[in-house]
Amino acid sequence: MDDEGGNKRIILATALRLFSQRGYESVGVAELCEASLVTKPTLYHYYGSKRGLLDAILGEKGGVLLARVKACSAYAHDVKTGLEALAFAFARTAQEEPDFARLRLSLSFAPPGSEGGQAATALNYSIYAEIEAFFRDAAGDHGNMRGRSRPYAAAFIGTVDTYVGLYLAGRGSIGEDALRGAVRQFMHGIFS
C-alpha cells in the first residue's frame, strides 16, 4: 500500500475508533491528527473536514450494513425467515465491525441538529426504508400488518439494536439462538 492509501486507512481507522469510544462530537481534529500521526493539512487533503471523515466511515462501513439489509429485505412470503435474516445482518456487522456498530447506534440517537446526527440521517433512513418495505410487502399475506409497516419497522430495528447494544456492552448475546428468540418475541407481538 502506498503512503497515501496507508495514511487514508490509518486516519479512517483512528477516527472510527475514537468516534466509537467517545462520540463524534467529543473528538477534535487536532486529536485525530495526533492519534493518526498526520498533520491537519493531510487530514483535510484526504477528507476535507471532520464531517468528511465521518461521511467516509458511514459510506464505507454503513454501505456494507445497508447492502446486507437490502439483500435480506426482499419479502419471500416467510416473515420469520426474513426477520431472522435481517437480524443476522445487523449482528454480523456488530461482530465484524464493533466500533462501527457502536458509532451507528450512538449517531442514531444523536440530537437531530447535531453534525453527527445529520451525517447519519441518510444511512438510517435507507435502512429503515428497506425494513419498512419488507413489512409493507408482507401485508399482502398478513392483512393484520396492513398500514402498520412504519411502526413495525421502528419496533423491529429497536429490538435488534437493543440486542446489538447489549452485545457491544458485554451484557448480551447476538448468537443465532438469542436472535431467533428476539424474532419470535417480536412476531408474537405483531401477530397477536
mmCIF file of C-alpha atoms in Angstrom:
data_model
loop_
_atom_site.group_PDB
_atom_site.id
_atom_site.type_symbol
_atom_site.label_atom_id
_atom_site.label_comp_id
_atom_site.label_asym_id
_atom_site.label_seq_id
_atom_site.Cartn_x
_atom_site.Cartn_y
_atom_site.Cartn_z
ATOM 1 C CA MET A 1 0.000 0.000 0.000
ATOM 2 C CA ASP A 2 1.385 3.405 -0.922
ATOM 3 C CA ASP A 3 1.792 6.183 1.651
ATOM 4 C CA GLU A 4 -1.365 7.969 0.504
ATOM 5 C CA GLY A 5 -3.521 4.857 0.797
ATOM 6 C CA GLY A 6 -1.845 3.944 4.067
ATOM 7 C CA ASN A 7 -2.396 7.391 5.546
ATOM 8 C CA LYS A 8 -6.052 7.402 4.489
ATOM 9 C CA ARG A 9 -6.666 3.979 6.059
ATOM 10 C CA ILE A 10 -4.872 4.972 9.270
ATOM 11 C CA ILE A 11 -6.882 8.193 9.572
ATOM 12 C CA LEU A 12 -10.139 6.352 8.890
ATOM 13 C CA ALA A 13 -9.395 3.552 11.376
ATOM 14 C CA THR A 14 -8.268 6.005 14.052
ATOM 15 C CA ALA A 15 -11.334 8.196 13.596
ATOM 16 C CA LEU A 16 -13.659 5.201 13.765
ATOM 17 C CA ARG A 17 -12.028 4.018 16.978
ATOM 18 C CA LEU A 18 -12.114 7.442 18.637
ATOM 19 C CA PHE A 19 -15.635 8.323 17.455
ATOM 20 C CA SER A 20 -16.963 4.988 18.714
ATOM 21 C CA GLN A 21 -15.232 5.300 22.074
ATOM 22 C CA ARG A 22 -16.107 8.888 22.905
ATOM 23 C CA GLY A 23 -18.704 10.065 20.413
ATOM 24 C CA TYR A 24 -18.258 12.015 17.225
ATOM 25 C CA GLU A 25 -18.890 15.434 18.778
ATOM 26 C CA SER A 26 -16.282 14.858 21.529
ATOM 27 C CA VAL A 27 -13.320 14.211 19.238
ATOM 28 C CA GLY A 28 -11.449 17.164 17.749
ATOM 29 C CA VAL A 29 -9.421 17.395 14.566
ATOM 30 C CA ALA A 30 -6.187 18.034 16.476
ATOM 31 C CA GLU A 31 -6.702 14.830 18.467
ATOM 32 C CA LEU A 32 -7.467 12.873 15.284
ATOM 33 C CA CYS A 33 -4.284 14.160 13.665
ATOM 34 C CA GLU A 34 -2.152 13.403 16.702
ATOM 35 C CA ALA A 35 -3.541 9.879 17.088
ATOM 36 C CA SER A 36 -3.171 9.217 13.329
ATOM 37 C CA LEU A 37 0.328 10.733 13.194
ATOM 38 C CA VAL A 38 -0.649 13.071 10.353
ATOM 39 C CA THR A 39 -0.893 16.827 10.003
ATOM 40 C CA LYS A 40 -4.149 18.771 9.720
ATOM 41 C CA PRO A 41 -3.425 19.596 6.073
ATOM 42 C CA THR A 42 -3.063 15.863 5.378
ATOM 43 C CA LEU A 43 -6.387 15.037 7.025
ATOM 44 C CA TYR A 44 -8.085 17.919 5.192
ATOM 45 C CA HIS A 45 -6.478 16.859 1.902
ATOM 46 C CA TYR A 46 -7.975 13.381 2.135
ATOM 47 C CA TYR A 47 -11.338 14.091 3.780
ATOM 48 C CA GLY A 48 -11.948 17.846 3.580
ATOM 49 C CA SER A 49 -13.136 18.111 7.184
ATOM 50 C CA LYS A 50 -14.009 16.110 10.264
ATOM 51 C CA ARG A 51 -17.511 15.717 8.811
ATOM 52 C CA GLY A 52 -15.993 14.446 5.558
ATOM 53 C CA LEU A 53 -14.170 11.824 7.566
ATOM 54 C CA LEU A 54 -17.402 10.748 9.261
ATOM 55 C CA ASP A 55 -19.137 10.643 5.876
ATOM 56 C CA ALA A 56 -16.383 8.344 4.581
ATOM 57 C CA ILE A 57 -16.833 5.994 7.555
ATOM 58 C CA LEU A 58 -20.608 5.940 7.149
ATOM 59 C CA GLY A 59 -20.282 5.397 3.416
ATOM 60 C CA GLU A 60 -17.825 2.537 3.704
ATOM 61 C CA LYS A 61 -18.967 0.687 6.812
ATOM 62 C CA GLY A 62 -22.596 1.759 6.568
ATOM 63 C CA GLY A 63 -22.612 0.716 2.941
ATOM 64 C CA VAL A 64 -21.752 -2.836 3.977
ATOM 65 C CA LEU A 65 -24.600 -2.927 6.505
ATOM 66 C CA LEU A 66 -27.062 -1.388 4.052
ATOM 67 C CA ALA A 67 -26.106 -3.922 1.371
ATOM 68 C CA ARG A 68 -26.713 -6.741 3.846
ATOM 69 C CA VAL A 69 -30.073 -5.312 4.848
ATOM 70 C CA LYS A 70 -31.081 -4.860 1.196
ATOM 71 C CA ALA A 71 -30.099 -8.456 0.431
ATOM 72 C CA CYS A 72 -32.387 -9.702 3.224
ATOM 73 C CA SER A 73 -35.293 -7.301 2.925
ATOM 74 C CA ALA A 74 -36.986 -8.735 -0.155
ATOM 75 C CA TYR A 75 -40.099 -10.383 1.225
ATOM 76 C CA ALA A 76 -40.252 -14.050 0.166
ATOM 77 C CA HIS A 77 -43.580 -14.968 1.819
ATOM 78 C CA ASP A 78 -41.940 -16.055 5.093
ATOM 79 C CA VAL A 79 -41.939 -13.370 7.778
ATOM 80 C CA LYS A 80 -39.967 -15.372 10.340
ATOM 81 C CA THR A 81 -37.132 -16.332 7.991
ATOM 82 C CA GLY A 82 -36.955 -12.799 6.590
ATOM 83 C CA LEU A 83 -36.794 -11.168 10.017
ATOM 84 C CA GLU A 84 -34.176 -13.633 11.191
ATOM 85 C CA ALA A 85 -32.034 -12.855 8.137
ATOM 86 C CA LEU A 86 -32.373 -9.127 8.822
ATOM 87 C CA ALA A 87 -31.448 -9.589 12.490
ATOM 88 C CA PHE A 88 -28.436 -11.690 11.491
ATOM 89 C CA ALA A 89 -27.310 -8.900 9.108
ATOM 90 C CA PHE A 90 -27.168 -6.406 11.982
ATOM 91 C CA ALA A 91 -25.474 -8.964 14.232
ATOM 92 C CA ARG A 92 -22.849 -9.892 11.650
ATOM 93 C CA THR A 93 -21.941 -6.243 11.218
ATOM 94 C CA ALA A 94 -21.638 -5.797 15.000
ATOM 95 C CA GLN A 95 -19.428 -8.872 15.292
ATOM 96 C CA GLU A 96 -17.175 -7.883 12.394
ATOM 97 C CA GLU A 97 -17.136 -4.127 12.999
ATOM 98 C CA PRO A 98 -17.959 -3.460 16.666
ATOM 99 C CA ASP A 99 -16.590 0.093 16.544
ATOM 100 C CA PHE A 100 -18.812 0.934 13.587
ATOM 101 C CA ALA A 101 -21.839 -0.716 15.209
ATOM 102 C CA ARG A 102 -21.282 1.338 18.380
ATOM 103 C CA LEU A 103 -20.867 4.535 16.350
ATOM 104 C CA ARG A 104 -24.007 3.803 14.300
ATOM 105 C CA LEU A 105 -26.039 3.289 17.466
ATOM 106 C CA SER A 106 -24.772 6.490 19.061
ATOM 107 C CA LEU A 107 -25.457 8.512 15.909
ATOM 108 C CA SER A 108 -28.936 7.004 15.626
ATOM 109 C CA PHE A 109 -29.849 8.782 18.834
ATOM 110 C CA ALA A 110 -27.785 11.935 18.342
ATOM 111 C CA PRO A 111 -29.654 15.234 18.506
ATOM 112 C CA PRO A 112 -31.225 15.901 15.091
ATOM 113 C CA GLY A 113 -29.435 19.231 14.680
ATOM 114 C CA SER A 114 -26.028 17.849 15.571
ATOM 115 C CA GLU A 115 -23.451 17.318 12.862
ATOM 116 C CA GLY A 116 -23.170 13.609 13.663
ATOM 117 C CA GLY A 117 -26.925 13.126 13.670
ATOM 118 C CA GLN A 118 -27.238 14.882 10.321
ATOM 119 C CA ALA A 119 -24.439 12.775 8.835
ATOM 120 C CA ALA A 120 -26.152 9.525 9.844
ATOM 121 C CA THR A 121 -29.611 10.503 8.610
ATOM 122 C CA ALA A 122 -29.302 9.120 5.069
ATOM 123 C CA LEU A 123 -27.975 5.744 6.235
ATOM 124 C CA ASN A 124 -30.597 5.421 8.965
ATOM 125 C CA TYR A 125 -33.432 6.329 6.599
ATOM 126 C CA SER A 126 -32.179 3.889 3.965
ATOM 127 C CA ILE A 127 -32.051 1.023 6.461
ATOM 128 C CA TYR A 128 -35.456 1.975 7.836
ATOM 129 C CA ALA A 129 -36.968 2.175 4.317
ATOM 130 C CA GLU A 130 -35.781 -1.320 3.430
ATOM 131 C CA ILE A 131 -37.306 -2.842 6.549
ATOM 132 C CA GLU A 132 -40.492 -0.828 6.200
ATOM 133 C CA ALA A 133 -40.834 -2.155 2.629
ATOM 134 C CA PHE A 134 -40.431 -5.710 3.962
ATOM 135 C CA PHE A 135 -43.424 -5.222 6.272
ATOM 136 C CA ARG A 136 -45.434 -3.440 3.609
ATOM 137 C CA ASP A 137 -44.881 -6.381 1.235
ATOM 138 C CA ALA A 138 -45.694 -8.902 3.978
ATOM 139 C CA ALA A 139 -49.074 -7.225 4.484
ATOM 140 C CA GLY A 140 -50.225 -8.878 1.260
ATOM 141 C CA ASP A 141 -50.019 -12.236 3.037
ATOM 142 C CA HIS A 142 -50.872 -10.961 6.512
ATOM 143 C CA GLY A 143 -53.729 -8.479 6.425
ATOM 144 C CA ASN A 144 -53.279 -7.506 10.070
ATOM 145 C CA MET A 145 -49.990 -5.837 9.051
ATOM 146 C CA ARG A 146 -51.670 -3.510 6.569
ATOM 147 C CA GLY A 147 -50.980 0.109 7.411
ATOM 148 C CA ARG A 148 -48.511 -0.797 10.140
ATOM 149 C CA SER A 149 -45.244 -1.085 8.229
ATOM 150 C CA ARG A 150 -43.786 2.089 9.716
ATOM 151 C CA PRO A 151 -44.285 1.227 13.421
ATOM 152 C CA TYR A 152 -43.297 -2.395 12.771
ATOM 153 C CA ALA A 153 -40.054 -1.292 11.120
ATOM 154 C CA ALA A 154 -39.276 1.064 14.007
ATOM 155 C CA ALA A 155 -40.037 -1.606 16.604
ATOM 156 C CA PHE A 156 -38.027 -4.258 14.791
ATOM 157 C CA ILE A 157 -34.978 -2.024 14.381
ATOM 158 C CA GLY A 158 -35.305 -1.010 18.035
ATOM 159 C CA THR A 159 -35.407 -4.645 19.110
ATOM 160 C CA VAL A 160 -32.382 -5.638 17.060
ATOM 161 C CA ASP A 161 -30.440 -2.522 18.054
ATOM 162 C CA THR A 162 -31.108 -3.296 21.717
ATOM 163 C CA TYR A 163 -29.613 -6.759 21.306
ATOM 164 C CA VAL A 164 -26.645 -5.301 19.412
ATOM 165 C CA GLY A 165 -26.155 -2.635 22.091
ATOM 166 C CA LEU A 166 -26.204 -5.200 24.891
ATOM 167 C CA TYR A 167 -23.718 -7.350 22.961
ATOM 168 C CA LEU A 168 -21.380 -4.392 22.452
ATOM 169 C CA ALA A 169 -21.585 -3.616 26.176
ATOM 170 C CA GLY A 170 -20.679 -7.207 27.024
ATOM 171 C CA ARG A 171 -24.083 -7.883 28.571
ATOM 172 C CA GLY A 172 -25.854 -9.965 25.951
ATOM 173 C CA SER A 173 -25.613 -12.316 23.039
ATOM 174 C CA ILE A 174 -26.296 -11.896 19.362
ATOM 175 C CA GLY A 175 -25.857 -15.560 18.616
ATOM 176 C CA GLU A 176 -28.401 -17.343 16.435
ATOM 177 C CA ASP A 177 -30.441 -18.642 19.390
ATOM 178 C CA ALA A 178 -30.697 -15.199 21.012
ATOM 179 C CA LEU A 179 -31.716 -13.525 17.762
ATOM 180 C CA ARG A 180 -34.214 -16.238 16.884
ATOM 181 C CA GLY A 181 -35.740 -15.725 20.333
ATOM 182 C CA ALA A 182 -35.900 -11.977 19.758
ATOM 183 C CA VAL A 183 -37.622 -12.504 16.404
ATOM 184 C CA ARG A 184 -40.048 -14.961 17.976
ATOM 185 C CA GLN A 185 -40.951 -12.420 20.689
ATOM 186 C CA PHE A 186 -41.326 -9.666 18.124
ATOM 187 C CA MET A 187 -43.547 -11.813 15.928
ATOM 188 C CA HIS A 188 -45.723 -12.721 18.907
ATOM 189 C CA GLY A 189 -46.361 -9.005 19.356
ATOM 190 C CA ILE A 190 -47.224 -8.269 15.741
ATOM 191 C CA PHE A 191 -49.424 -11.324 15.256
ATOM 192 C CA SER A 192 -51.384 -11.048 18.495
#
